[in-house]
Coordinates of C-alpha atoms in Angstrom, one line a residue:
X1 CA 4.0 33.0 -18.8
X2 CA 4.9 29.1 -18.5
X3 CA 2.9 26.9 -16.4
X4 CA 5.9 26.2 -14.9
X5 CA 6.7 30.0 -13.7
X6 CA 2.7 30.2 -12.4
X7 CA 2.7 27.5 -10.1
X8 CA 6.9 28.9 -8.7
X9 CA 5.1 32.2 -8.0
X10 CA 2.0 30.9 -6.5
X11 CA 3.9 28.4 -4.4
X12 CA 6.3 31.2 -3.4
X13 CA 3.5 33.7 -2.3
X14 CA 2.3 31.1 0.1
X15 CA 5.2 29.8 1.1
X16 CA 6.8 33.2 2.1
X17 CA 3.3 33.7 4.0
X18 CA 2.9 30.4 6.2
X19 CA 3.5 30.1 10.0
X20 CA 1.6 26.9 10.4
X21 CA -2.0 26.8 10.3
X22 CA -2.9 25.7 13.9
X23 CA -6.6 26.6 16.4
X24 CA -5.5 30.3 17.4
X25 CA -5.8 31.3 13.8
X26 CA -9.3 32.5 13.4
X27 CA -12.1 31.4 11.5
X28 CA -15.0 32.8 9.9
X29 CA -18.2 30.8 9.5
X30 CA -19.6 31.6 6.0
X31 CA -23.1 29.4 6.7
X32 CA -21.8 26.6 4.0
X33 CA -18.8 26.3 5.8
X34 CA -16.4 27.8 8.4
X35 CA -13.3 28.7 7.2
X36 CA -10.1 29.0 9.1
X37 CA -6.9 31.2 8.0
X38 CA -4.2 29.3 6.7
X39 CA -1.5 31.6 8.2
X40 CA -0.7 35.0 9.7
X41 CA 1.9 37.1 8.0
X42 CA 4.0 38.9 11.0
X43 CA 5.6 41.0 8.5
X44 CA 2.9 42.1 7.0
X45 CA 0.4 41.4 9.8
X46 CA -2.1 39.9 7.6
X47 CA -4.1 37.3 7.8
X48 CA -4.1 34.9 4.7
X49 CA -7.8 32.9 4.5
X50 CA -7.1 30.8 0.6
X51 CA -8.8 29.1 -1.4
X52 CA -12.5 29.8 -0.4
X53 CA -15.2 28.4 -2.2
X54 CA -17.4 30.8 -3.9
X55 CA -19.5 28.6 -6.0
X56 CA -20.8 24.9 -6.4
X57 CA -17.9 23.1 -8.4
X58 CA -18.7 23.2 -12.0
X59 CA -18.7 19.9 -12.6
X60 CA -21.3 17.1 -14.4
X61 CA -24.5 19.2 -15.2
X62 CA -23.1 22.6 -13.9
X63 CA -19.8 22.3 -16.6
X64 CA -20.2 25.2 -19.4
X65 CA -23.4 27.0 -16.9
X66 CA -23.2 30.0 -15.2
X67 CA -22.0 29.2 -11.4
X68 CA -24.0 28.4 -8.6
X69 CA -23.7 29.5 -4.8
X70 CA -22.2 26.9 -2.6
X71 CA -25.0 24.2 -1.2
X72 CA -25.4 22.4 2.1
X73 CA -22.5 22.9 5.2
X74 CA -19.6 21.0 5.4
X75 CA -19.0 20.2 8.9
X76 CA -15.1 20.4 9.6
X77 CA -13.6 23.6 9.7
X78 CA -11.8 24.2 6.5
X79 CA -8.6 25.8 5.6
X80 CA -7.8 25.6 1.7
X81 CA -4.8 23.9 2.3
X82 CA -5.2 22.5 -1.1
X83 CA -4.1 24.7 -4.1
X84 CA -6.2 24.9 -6.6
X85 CA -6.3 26.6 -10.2
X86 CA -8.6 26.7 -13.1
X87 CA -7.7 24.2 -16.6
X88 CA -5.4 26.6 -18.8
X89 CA -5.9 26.8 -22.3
X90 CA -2.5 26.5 -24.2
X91 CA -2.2 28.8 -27.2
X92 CA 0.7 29.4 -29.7
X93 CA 0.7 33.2 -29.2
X94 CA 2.0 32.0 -25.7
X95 CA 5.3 30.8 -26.7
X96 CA 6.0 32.7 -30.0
X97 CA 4.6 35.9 -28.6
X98 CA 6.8 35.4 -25.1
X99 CA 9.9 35.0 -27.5
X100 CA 9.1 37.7 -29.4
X101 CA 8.3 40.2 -27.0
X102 CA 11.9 39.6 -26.1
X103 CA 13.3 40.1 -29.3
X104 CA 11.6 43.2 -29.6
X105 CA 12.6 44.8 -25.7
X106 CA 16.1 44.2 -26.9
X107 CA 16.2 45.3 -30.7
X108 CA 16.8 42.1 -31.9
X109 CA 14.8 42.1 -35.1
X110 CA 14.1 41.1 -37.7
X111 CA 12.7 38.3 -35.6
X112 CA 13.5 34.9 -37.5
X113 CA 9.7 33.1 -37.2
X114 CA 10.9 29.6 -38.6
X115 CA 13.5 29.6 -35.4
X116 CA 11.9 30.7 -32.8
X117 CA 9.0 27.6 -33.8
X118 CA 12.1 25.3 -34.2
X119 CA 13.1 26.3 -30.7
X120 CA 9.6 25.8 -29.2
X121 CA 9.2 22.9 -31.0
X122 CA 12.2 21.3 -29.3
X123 CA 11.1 22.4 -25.8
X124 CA 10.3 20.2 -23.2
X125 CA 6.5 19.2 -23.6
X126 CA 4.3 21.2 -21.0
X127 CA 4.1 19.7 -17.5
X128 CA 0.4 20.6 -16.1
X129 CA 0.3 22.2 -13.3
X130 CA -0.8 19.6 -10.0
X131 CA -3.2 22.7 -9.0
X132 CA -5.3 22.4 -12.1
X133 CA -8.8 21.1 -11.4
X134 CA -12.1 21.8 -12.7
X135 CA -13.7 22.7 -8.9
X136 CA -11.4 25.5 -9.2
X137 CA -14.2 28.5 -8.0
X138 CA -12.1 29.6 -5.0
X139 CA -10.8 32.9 -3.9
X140 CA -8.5 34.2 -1.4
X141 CA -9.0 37.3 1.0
X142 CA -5.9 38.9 2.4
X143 CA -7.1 41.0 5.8
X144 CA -4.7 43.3 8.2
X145 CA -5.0 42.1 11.6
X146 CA -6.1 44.9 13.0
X147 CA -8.9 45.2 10.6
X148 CA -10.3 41.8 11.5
X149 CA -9.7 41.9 15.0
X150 CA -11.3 45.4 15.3
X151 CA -14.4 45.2 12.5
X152 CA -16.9 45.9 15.2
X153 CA -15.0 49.5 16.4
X154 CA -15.6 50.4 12.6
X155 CA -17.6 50.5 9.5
X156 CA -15.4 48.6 7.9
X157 CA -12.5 48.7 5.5
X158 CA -12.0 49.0 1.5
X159 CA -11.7 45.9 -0.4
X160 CA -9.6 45.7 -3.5
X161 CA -10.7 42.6 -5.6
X162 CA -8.3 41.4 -8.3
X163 CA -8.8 40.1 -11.7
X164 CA -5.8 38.5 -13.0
X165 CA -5.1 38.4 -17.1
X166 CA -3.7 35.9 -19.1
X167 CA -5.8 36.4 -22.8
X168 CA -9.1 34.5 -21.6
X169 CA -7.1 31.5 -21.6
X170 CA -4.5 31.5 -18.9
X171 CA -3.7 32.9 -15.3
X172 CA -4.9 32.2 -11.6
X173 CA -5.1 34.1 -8.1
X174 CA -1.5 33.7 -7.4
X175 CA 0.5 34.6 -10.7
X176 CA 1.1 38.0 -10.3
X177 CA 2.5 37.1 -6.9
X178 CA 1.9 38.4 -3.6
X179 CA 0.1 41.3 -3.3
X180 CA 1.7 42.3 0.3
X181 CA 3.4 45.5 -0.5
X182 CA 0.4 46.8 -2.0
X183 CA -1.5 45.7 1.3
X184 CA 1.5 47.6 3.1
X185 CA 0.9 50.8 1.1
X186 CA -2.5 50.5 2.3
X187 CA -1.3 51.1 5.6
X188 CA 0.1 53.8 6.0
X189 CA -0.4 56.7 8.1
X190 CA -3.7 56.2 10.4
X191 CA -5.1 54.0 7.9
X192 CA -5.6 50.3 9.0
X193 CA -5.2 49.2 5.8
X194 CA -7.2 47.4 2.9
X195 CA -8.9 43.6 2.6
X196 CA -7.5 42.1 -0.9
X197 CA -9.7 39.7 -2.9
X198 CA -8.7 37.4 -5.9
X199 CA -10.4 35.0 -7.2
X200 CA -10.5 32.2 -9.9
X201 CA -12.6 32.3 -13.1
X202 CA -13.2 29.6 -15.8
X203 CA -10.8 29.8 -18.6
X204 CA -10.8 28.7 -22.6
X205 CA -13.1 26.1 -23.4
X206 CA -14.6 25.9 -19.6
X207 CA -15.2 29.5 -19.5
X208 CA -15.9 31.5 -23.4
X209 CA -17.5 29.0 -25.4
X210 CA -20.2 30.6 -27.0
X211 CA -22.5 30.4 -30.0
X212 CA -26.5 29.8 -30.5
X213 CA -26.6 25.7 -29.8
X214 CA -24.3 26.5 -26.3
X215 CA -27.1 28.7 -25.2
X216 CA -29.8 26.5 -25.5
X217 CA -28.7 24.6 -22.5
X218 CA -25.6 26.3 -21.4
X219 CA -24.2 29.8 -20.4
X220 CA -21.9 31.7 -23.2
X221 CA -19.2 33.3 -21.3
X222 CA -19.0 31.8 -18.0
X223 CA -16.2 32.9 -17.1
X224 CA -17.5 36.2 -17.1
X225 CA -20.9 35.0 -14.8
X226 CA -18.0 32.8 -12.3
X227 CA -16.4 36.8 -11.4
X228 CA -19.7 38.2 -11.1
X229 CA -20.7 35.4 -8.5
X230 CA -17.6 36.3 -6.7
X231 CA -18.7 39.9 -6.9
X232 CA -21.7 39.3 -5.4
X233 CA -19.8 36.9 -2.8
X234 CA -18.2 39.7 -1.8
X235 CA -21.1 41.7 -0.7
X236 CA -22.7 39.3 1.2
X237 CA -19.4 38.3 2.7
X238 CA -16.7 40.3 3.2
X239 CA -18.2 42.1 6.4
X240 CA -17.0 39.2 8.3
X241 CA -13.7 39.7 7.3
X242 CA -13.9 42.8 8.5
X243 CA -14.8 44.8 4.9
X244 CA -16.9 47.4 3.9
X245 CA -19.1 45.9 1.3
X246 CA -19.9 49.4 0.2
X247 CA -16.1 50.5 -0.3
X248 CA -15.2 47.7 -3.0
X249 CA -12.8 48.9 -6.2
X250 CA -12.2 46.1 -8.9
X251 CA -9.4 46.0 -10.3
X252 CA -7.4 44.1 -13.3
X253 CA -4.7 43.8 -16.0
X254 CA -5.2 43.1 -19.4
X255 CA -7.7 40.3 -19.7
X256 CA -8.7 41.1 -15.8
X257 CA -8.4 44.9 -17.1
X258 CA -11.2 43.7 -20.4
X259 CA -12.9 42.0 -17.3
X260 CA -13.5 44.8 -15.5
X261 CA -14.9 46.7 -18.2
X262 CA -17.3 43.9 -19.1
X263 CA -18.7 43.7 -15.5
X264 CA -19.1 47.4 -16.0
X265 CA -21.3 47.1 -18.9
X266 CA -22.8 43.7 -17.9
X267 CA -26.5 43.5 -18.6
X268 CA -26.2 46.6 -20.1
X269 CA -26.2 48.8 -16.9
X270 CA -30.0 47.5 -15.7
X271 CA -28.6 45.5 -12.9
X272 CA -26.9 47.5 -10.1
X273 CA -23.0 47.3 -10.1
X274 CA -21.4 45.3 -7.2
X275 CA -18.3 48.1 -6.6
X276 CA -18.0 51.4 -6.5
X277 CA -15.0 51.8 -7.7
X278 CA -12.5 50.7 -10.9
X279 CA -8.9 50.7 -11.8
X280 CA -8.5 48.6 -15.5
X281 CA -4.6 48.3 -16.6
X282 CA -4.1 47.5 -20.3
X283 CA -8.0 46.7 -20.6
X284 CA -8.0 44.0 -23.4
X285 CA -10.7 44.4 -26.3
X286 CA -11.5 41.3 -27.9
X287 CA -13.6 41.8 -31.4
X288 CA -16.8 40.1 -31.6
X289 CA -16.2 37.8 -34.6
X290 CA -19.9 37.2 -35.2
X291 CA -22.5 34.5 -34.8
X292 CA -21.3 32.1 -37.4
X293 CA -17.4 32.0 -36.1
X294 CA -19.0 31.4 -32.4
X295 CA -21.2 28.2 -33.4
X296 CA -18.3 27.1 -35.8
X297 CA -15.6 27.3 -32.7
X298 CA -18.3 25.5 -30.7
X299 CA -18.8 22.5 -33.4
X300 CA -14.8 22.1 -33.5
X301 CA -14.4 21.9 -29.4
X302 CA -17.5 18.8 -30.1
X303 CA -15.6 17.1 -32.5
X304 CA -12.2 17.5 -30.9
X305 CA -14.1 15.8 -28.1
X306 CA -15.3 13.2 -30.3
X307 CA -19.4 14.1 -29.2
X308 CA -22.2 15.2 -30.7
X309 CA -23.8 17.4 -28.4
X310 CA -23.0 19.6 -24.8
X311 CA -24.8 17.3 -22.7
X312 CA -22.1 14.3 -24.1
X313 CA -19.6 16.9 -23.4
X314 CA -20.8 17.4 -20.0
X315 CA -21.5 13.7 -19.3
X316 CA -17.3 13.1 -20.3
X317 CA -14.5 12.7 -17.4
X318 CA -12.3 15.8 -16.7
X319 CA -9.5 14.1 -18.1
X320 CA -10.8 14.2 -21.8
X321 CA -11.6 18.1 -21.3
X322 CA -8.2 18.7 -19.7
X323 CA -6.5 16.9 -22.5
X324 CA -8.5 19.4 -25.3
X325 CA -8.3 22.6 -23.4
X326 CA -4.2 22.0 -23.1
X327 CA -3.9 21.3 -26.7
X328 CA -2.7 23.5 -28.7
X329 CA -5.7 23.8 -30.9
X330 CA -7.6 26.8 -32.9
X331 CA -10.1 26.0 -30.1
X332 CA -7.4 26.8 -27.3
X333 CA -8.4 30.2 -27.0
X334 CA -11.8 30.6 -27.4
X335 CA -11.9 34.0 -25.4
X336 CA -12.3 35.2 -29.4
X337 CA -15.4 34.0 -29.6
X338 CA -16.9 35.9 -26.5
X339 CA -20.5 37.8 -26.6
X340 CA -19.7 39.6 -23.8
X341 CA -23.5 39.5 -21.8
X342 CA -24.6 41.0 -24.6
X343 CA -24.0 41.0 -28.8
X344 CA -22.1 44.2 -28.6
X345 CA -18.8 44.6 -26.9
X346 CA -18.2 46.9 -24.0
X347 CA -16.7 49.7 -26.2
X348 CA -19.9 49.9 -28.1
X349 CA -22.5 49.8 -24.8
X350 CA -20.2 52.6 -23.2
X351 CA -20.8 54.6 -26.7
X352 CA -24.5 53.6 -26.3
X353 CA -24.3 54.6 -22.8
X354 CA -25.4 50.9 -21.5
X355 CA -23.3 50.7 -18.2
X356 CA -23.4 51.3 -14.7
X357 CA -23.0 54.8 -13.7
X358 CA -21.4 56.9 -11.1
X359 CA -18.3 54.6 -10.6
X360 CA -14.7 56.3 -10.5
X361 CA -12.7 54.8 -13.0
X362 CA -9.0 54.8 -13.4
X363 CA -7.5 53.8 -16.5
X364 CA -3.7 52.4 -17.9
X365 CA -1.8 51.5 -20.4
X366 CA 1.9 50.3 -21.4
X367 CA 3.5 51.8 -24.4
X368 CA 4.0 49.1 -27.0
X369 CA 1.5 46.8 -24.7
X370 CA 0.3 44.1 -28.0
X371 CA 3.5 43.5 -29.3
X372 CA 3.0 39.7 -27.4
X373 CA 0.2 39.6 -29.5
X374 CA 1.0 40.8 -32.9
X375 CA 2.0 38.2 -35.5
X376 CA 5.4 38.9 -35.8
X377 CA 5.8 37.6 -39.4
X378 CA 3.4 40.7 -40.1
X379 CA 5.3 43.4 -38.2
X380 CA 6.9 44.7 -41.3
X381 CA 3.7 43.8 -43.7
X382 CA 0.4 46.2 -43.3
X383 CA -2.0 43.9 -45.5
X384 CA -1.1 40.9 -43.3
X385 CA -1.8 42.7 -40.2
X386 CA -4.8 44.2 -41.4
X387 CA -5.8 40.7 -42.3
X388 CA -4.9 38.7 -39.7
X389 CA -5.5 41.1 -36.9
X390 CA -9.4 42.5 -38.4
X391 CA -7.8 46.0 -38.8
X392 CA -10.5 48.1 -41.0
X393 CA -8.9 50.3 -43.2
X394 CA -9.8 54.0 -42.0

């Protein structure tokens, strides 16, 4: 999906949504701030509070760490009127995998690989996106009137929190659109309805860099560690909202689908899981290409920076970063270089039995669901796709 299409959709789910945020929408103090809804939904009756900060911004010494609760109090009353969306990684399988996706829906193969590069190649270079900012750990909770008005007359309600896919590398809150019918299916009956969550995570080069010399003074796969704090943001907040912090299901599609399956697995099962339920759509698999390819993709994202060491990379202005992590380099999507909490991925701790038990899990996929990823030029050619995807012969 374009950058162009994300920010139409996002802008369009909160357009459709606003009233005008005014003093009779409530607020809800979250002791580093209080935070006022942005608008009220009378279709859908819901409540819309965006763009809540869930973690110090990652900025300076905190860039490539694990997140950080939010410090101190602001004093005015916020209202995340300000859009914002983590720095996307652009990657090649993007475009040629978008136009060959469509090729293959519509039988139109063989699919000519020389054209479709001429054709991207002639596209209009990529306009970032004015949401894009590294203080981009914010998430937005979607409530039913009735259930925040009336959270003391019950125990509260389920929360659904969304993790949005995009490879690793792309994706935000809003780019699946608004989730307002699902809300309204919530609804029905006697039910009051459910809270929905989404939040941001740390994408590409901000969020999976990896590798032995990262870890000596920075956090592999922090993108990973930015939806656990939002996890555990959850269950210290989401009572004032109106939530049942003991009723929470995550949910996610395809890199948010992998997501959910790593927080699952996440410290091996030994710390206790922050939901108690799971649906993962598409859940995407990356292989663990193995020390040496970690520290090597590391080394590059240094010398694409033009330093010698994470604390120069830290010390740089966003700008520079932005300008790498938009590129489309062999470093763009770093997500294949992911540990994954732990050396083993989380197909091989769920054989081992190293994952939290005793939550439901529901589970989906698409027919014909990698055909954006596949390298079309080997669609026809088993030893390339063996090669180029690390198929082992069986």
């Amino acid at each position: 999906m374009s950058t162009t299409v994300e920010f139409l959709l996002g802008s369009l789910a909160l357009a459709s949504s606003i009233l005008g945020n005014d003093s009779s929408l409530p607020t809800v103090d979250l002791g580093y701030q209080i935070h006022r809804a942005i608008s009220l939904d009378e279709t859908f009756n819901t409540y819309n509070f965006t763009n809540i900060p869930y973690a110090e911004p990652p900025l300076g010494p905190l860039r490539f760490k694990a997140p950080i609760p939010p410090r101190g109090r602001k004093s005015e009353i916020q209202d995340g009127s300000i859009g914002k969306i983590c720095p996307q990684a652009n990657t090649k399988w993007n475009g040629i995998g978008s136009l060959f996706a469509a090729a293959y829906a519509t039988d139109r193969l063989p699919f000519n690989y020389t054209q479709a590069e001429e054709t991207l190649a002639s596209s209009p270079p990529r306009i970032m996106d004015p949401r894009v900012t590294e203080d981009c750990l914010v998430l937005d909770v979607l409530v039913p009137k009735t259930v925040f008005d009336e959270q003391s007359k019950s125990k509260g309600a389920p929360v659904l929190v969304w993790i949005y896919g995009g490879g690793y590398a792309l994706g935000d809150k809003t780019m699946f659109g608004s989730p307002h019918e699902l809300m309204a299916a919530t609804q029905q009956g006697e039910n009051q309805g459910a809270i929905w969550v989404a939040m941001n995570y740390r994408l590409g080069a901000f969020g999976f860099l990896s590798g032995p010399t990262l870890q000596e003074t920075g956090t592999a796969n922090a993108g990973l560690h930015d939806q656990r704090l939002a996890l555990e943001w959850v269950q210290e907040n989401i009572h004032k909202f109106g939530g049942d912090p003991d009723n929470v299901t995550l949910m996610g599609i395809s890199a948010g689908g992998g997501s959910v399956m790593h927080q699952i697995t996440a410290y091996g099962g030994l710390k206790p899981a922050l939901f108690r339920q799971a649906i993962t759509q598409s859940s995407a698999f990356v292989p663990n290409p193995g020390t040496q390819l970690q520290e090597d993709a590391f080394n590059n994202f240094l010398s694409l920076l033009n330093v010698s060491s994470l604390e120069e990379a830290r010390a740089l202005d966003s700008a520079a970063l932005l300008q790498i992590q938009s590129s489309e380099t062999p470093t763009a999507h770093l997500s294949l270089n992911c540990l994954i909490w732990r050396v083993l991925p989380w197909c091989q701790l769920i054989l081992q039995g190293s994952y939290s038990k005793g939550i439901s899990i529901l589970s989906s996929h698409m027919s014909h669901e990698g055909i954006f990823f596949i390298n079309p030029r080997a669609i026809d050619d088993e030893t390339l796709l063996r090669q180029r995807h690390r198929i082992p012969h069986i």
